[in-house]
Amino acid sequence: MPNQNKWLLAVVLLLIVSFAYPSLAQNDENLLYNADFSIRAEQQALPAGWYFDAWVADNTHYELQWDEEGARVIYLRNLYENDARVCQRVSVAPDSFYRFSCDMKARDITAQSGANLSVLDTFSGTKPIV
C-alpha cells in the first residue's frame, strides 16, 4: 500500500472513532481529588490526596506555594538528576479513554529530560519540557 494511502486510511479511521464516540471529548469530569491543590494535608508539605515519589528521595526538595497569579503550585527542585514526581492514584474503567492535562513549567534543566505528565508504571507520557 503506498504511503499516501496509509495516511488516508489512518485519517478515515480517526474520523470514524471520533464520530462513533463523541462523548469522549465532551466528558470533562475531573477524576482527581484536590486537583487545584486547595486542600493542604495536615501531616505533609503536599496537598491532600497527593504523594511524593522519586528514584532517590533525598535528592529532591518539594513544597506547596502560591504562584504569581494566586494559584497553588508544587515546586520540585532536584539537587541532582532524579526521577522525582508528585502522584495521585486514580480509579479508571477498563477499555476507556481518558484525557490528561495540567499546567507545568520547568527551568534550569540540565539533563536531556525535563518535566512531563505521565502514567505511572507505563511508558506513556508527554514530551519533556526542558
C-alpha atoms as a printed R data frame, in Angstrom:
    type eleno elety resid chain resno       x      y      z
1   ATOM     1    CA   MET     A     1   0.000  0.000  0.000
2   ATOM     2    CA   PRO     A     2   1.532  3.369 -0.954
3   ATOM     3    CA   ASN     A     3   2.416  5.702  1.899
4   ATOM     4    CA   GLN     A     4  -0.283  8.240  0.895
5   ATOM     5    CA   ASN     A     5  -2.989  5.562  1.187
6   ATOM     6    CA   LYS     A     6  -1.780  4.598  4.667
7   ATOM     7    CA   TRP     A     7  -2.184  8.212  5.841
8   ATOM     8    CA   LEU     A     8  -5.642  8.415  4.275
9   ATOM     9    CA   LEU     A     9  -6.672  5.168  5.991
10  ATOM    10    CA   ALA     A    10  -5.383  6.482  9.333
11  ATOM    11    CA   VAL     A    11  -7.342  9.735  8.944
12  ATOM    12    CA   VAL     A    12 -10.529  7.858  7.987
13  ATOM    13    CA   LEU     A    13 -10.184  5.535 10.994
14  ATOM    14    CA   LEU     A    14  -9.608  8.525 13.280
15  ATOM    15    CA   LEU     A    15 -12.754 10.221 11.940
16  ATOM    16    CA   ILE     A    16 -14.799  7.041 12.412
17  ATOM    17    CA   VAL     A    17 -13.635  6.723 16.025
18  ATOM    18    CA   SER     A    18 -14.292 10.441 16.640
19  ATOM    19    CA   PHE     A    19 -17.869 10.238 15.371
20  ATOM    20    CA   ALA     A    20 -18.577  6.852 16.927
21  ATOM    21    CA   TYR     A    21 -17.558  8.082 20.385
22  ATOM    22    CA   PRO     A    22 -18.453 11.789 20.523
23  ATOM    23    CA   SER     A    23 -18.898 11.686 24.287
24  ATOM    24    CA   LEU     A    24 -15.179 11.052 24.766
25  ATOM    25    CA   ALA     A    25 -14.296 14.651 24.007
26  ATOM    26    CA   GLN     A    26 -17.300 16.106 25.811
27  ATOM    27    CA   ASN     A    27 -16.891 14.472 29.223
28  ATOM    28    CA   ASP     A    28 -14.981 16.977 31.335
29  ATOM    29    CA   GLU     A    29 -15.377 15.189 34.668
30  ATOM    30    CA   ASN     A    30 -12.253 15.645 36.769
31  ATOM    31    CA   LEU     A    31 -11.228 12.345 38.346
32  ATOM    32    CA   LEU     A    32  -8.546 13.866 40.562
33  ATOM    33    CA   TYR     A    33  -9.150 14.644 44.208
34  ATOM    34    CA   ASN     A    34  -7.975 18.148 45.099
35  ATOM    35    CA   ALA     A    35  -6.806 18.879 41.552
36  ATOM    36    CA   ASP     A    36  -6.324 22.582 42.332
37  ATOM    37    CA   PHE     A    37  -4.212 21.817 45.455
38  ATOM    38    CA   SER     A    38  -6.550 23.955 47.579
39  ATOM    39    CA   ILE     A    39  -6.754 21.422 50.459
40  ATOM    40    CA   ARG     A    40  -3.478 21.018 52.315
41  ATOM    41    CA   ALA     A    41  -2.642 17.744 54.054
42  ATOM    42    CA   GLU     A    42  -2.062 18.224 57.767
43  ATOM    43    CA   GLN     A    43   0.941 15.919 58.109
44  ATOM    44    CA   GLN     A    44   2.904 16.711 54.953
45  ATOM    45    CA   ALA     A    45   4.017 19.587 52.764
46  ATOM    46    CA   LEU     A    46   1.830 18.464 49.858
47  ATOM    47    CA   PRO     A    47  -1.846 18.930 49.038
48  ATOM    48    CA   ALA     A    48  -4.287 16.372 50.435
49  ATOM    49    CA   GLY     A    49  -4.609 13.334 48.183
50  ATOM    50    CA   TRP     A    50  -1.140 13.719 46.636
51  ATOM    51    CA   TYR     A    51   2.134 11.984 47.478
52  ATOM    52    CA   PHE     A    52   5.783 12.428 46.565
53  ATOM    53    CA   ASP     A    53   7.863  9.703 44.920
54  ATOM    54    CA   ALA     A    54  11.379  9.725 43.482
55  ATOM    55    CA   TRP     A    55  14.181  7.453 42.368
56  ATOM    56    CA   VAL     A    56  16.296  8.985 45.172
57  ATOM    57    CA   ALA     A    57  14.054 10.847 47.629
58  ATOM    58    CA   ASP     A    58  16.907 12.734 49.336
59  ATOM    59    CA   ASN     A    59  17.865 14.435 46.045
60  ATOM    60    CA   THR     A    60  14.650 16.448 45.768
61  ATOM    61    CA   HIS     A    61  13.083 19.281 47.730
62  ATOM    62    CA   TYR     A    62   9.381 19.993 47.264
63  ATOM    63    CA   GLU     A    63   6.937 22.460 48.680
64  ATOM    64    CA   LEU     A    64   3.444 23.819 48.183
65  ATOM    65    CA   GLN     A    65   3.350 27.557 47.427
66  ATOM    66    CA   TRP     A    66   1.290 30.279 45.793
67  ATOM    67    CA   ASP     A    67   2.393 31.399 42.326
68  ATOM    68    CA   GLU     A    68   2.347 34.962 40.981
69  ATOM    69    CA   GLU     A    69  -1.217 34.513 39.641
70  ATOM    70    CA   GLY     A    70  -2.526 33.375 43.037
71  ATOM    71    CA   ALA     A    71  -2.833 29.648 42.249
72  ATOM    72    CA   ARG     A    72  -1.477 26.860 44.464
73  ATOM    73    CA   VAL     A    73   1.554 25.153 42.900
74  ATOM    74    CA   ILE     A    74   4.009 22.434 43.858
75  ATOM    75    CA   TYR     A    75   7.664 23.264 43.387
76  ATOM    76    CA   LEU     A    76  10.034 20.329 42.840
77  ATOM    77    CA   ARG     A    77  13.775 21.003 42.888
78  ATOM    78    CA   ASN     A    78  16.191 18.211 42.145
79  ATOM    79    CA   LEU     A    79  19.679 18.649 43.540
80  ATOM    80    CA   TYR     A    80  20.964 16.071 41.030
81  ATOM    81    CA   GLU     A    81  19.400 14.200 38.108
82  ATOM    82    CA   ASN     A    82  16.466 12.346 39.587
83  ATOM    83    CA   ASP     A    83  13.139 10.871 38.559
84  ATOM    84    CA   ALA     A    84  11.009 12.848 41.039
85  ATOM    85    CA   ARG     A    85   7.234 13.182 40.839
86  ATOM    86    CA   VAL     A    86   4.057 14.165 42.633
87  ATOM    87    CA   CYS     A    87   1.416 11.469 42.233
88  ATOM    88    CA   GLN     A    88  -2.177 10.559 42.849
89  ATOM    89    CA   ARG     A    89  -3.834  7.179 42.333
90  ATOM    90    CA   VAL     A    90  -6.987  7.397 40.230
91  ATOM    91    CA   SER     A    91  -9.570  4.673 39.626
92  ATOM    92    CA   VAL     A    92 -10.317  4.161 35.944
93  ATOM    93    CA   ALA     A    93 -12.557  1.857 33.923
94  ATOM    94    CA   PRO     A    94 -11.094 -0.748 31.570
95  ATOM    95    CA   ASP     A    95 -11.278 -0.161 27.806
96  ATOM    96    CA   SER     A    96 -11.895  3.562 28.327
97  ATOM    97    CA   PHE     A    97 -10.267  6.718 27.001
98  ATOM    98    CA   TYR     A    98  -9.047  9.491 29.273
99  ATOM    99    CA   ARG     A    99  -7.623 12.934 28.587
100 ATOM   100    CA   PHE     A   100  -4.873 14.215 30.883
101 ATOM   101    CA   SER     A   101  -3.901 17.857 31.127
102 ATOM   102    CA   CYS     A   102  -2.087 20.157 33.510
103 ATOM   103    CA   ASP     A   103  -0.161 23.404 33.675
104 ATOM   104    CA   MET     A   104   3.550 22.751 34.013
105 ATOM   105    CA   LYS     A   105   6.697 24.871 33.942
106 ATOM   106    CA   ALA     A   106  10.357 23.922 34.005
107 ATOM   107    CA   ARG     A   107  13.548 25.927 34.310
108 ATOM   108    CA   ASP     A   108  17.265 25.370 34.731
109 ATOM   109    CA   ILE     A   109  17.034 21.886 33.196
110 ATOM   110    CA   THR     A   110  20.492 20.465 32.530
111 ATOM   111    CA   ALA     A   111  19.570 16.866 31.689
112 ATOM   112    CA   GLN     A   112  18.051 15.619 28.431
113 ATOM   113    CA   SER     A   113  14.669 15.034 30.026
114 ATOM   114    CA   GLY     A   114  12.680 17.606 31.937
115 ATOM   115    CA   ALA     A   115   9.187 17.883 33.384
116 ATOM   116    CA   ASN     A   116   6.448 15.738 31.872
117 ATOM   117    CA   LEU     A   117   2.975 14.378 32.529
118 ATOM   118    CA   SER     A   118   2.893 10.586 32.625
119 ATOM   119    CA   VAL     A   119   1.039  7.499 33.778
120 ATOM   120    CA   LEU     A   120   2.966  5.636 36.469
121 ATOM   121    CA   ASP     A   121   4.172  2.101 35.705
122 ATOM   122    CA   THR     A   122   3.782  2.632 31.956
123 ATOM   123    CA   PHE     A   123   5.886  4.173 29.252
124 ATOM   124    CA   SER     A   124   3.104  6.641 28.453
125 ATOM   125    CA   GLY     A   125   3.907 10.299 28.868
126 ATOM   126    CA   THR     A   126   4.257 13.671 27.238
127 ATOM   127    CA   LYS     A   127   7.414 15.009 25.670
128 ATOM   128    CA   PRO     A   128   9.600 16.564 28.368
129 ATOM   129    CA   ILE     A   129   9.522 20.302 28.959
130 ATOM   130    CA   VAL     A   130  13.125 21.489 29.023
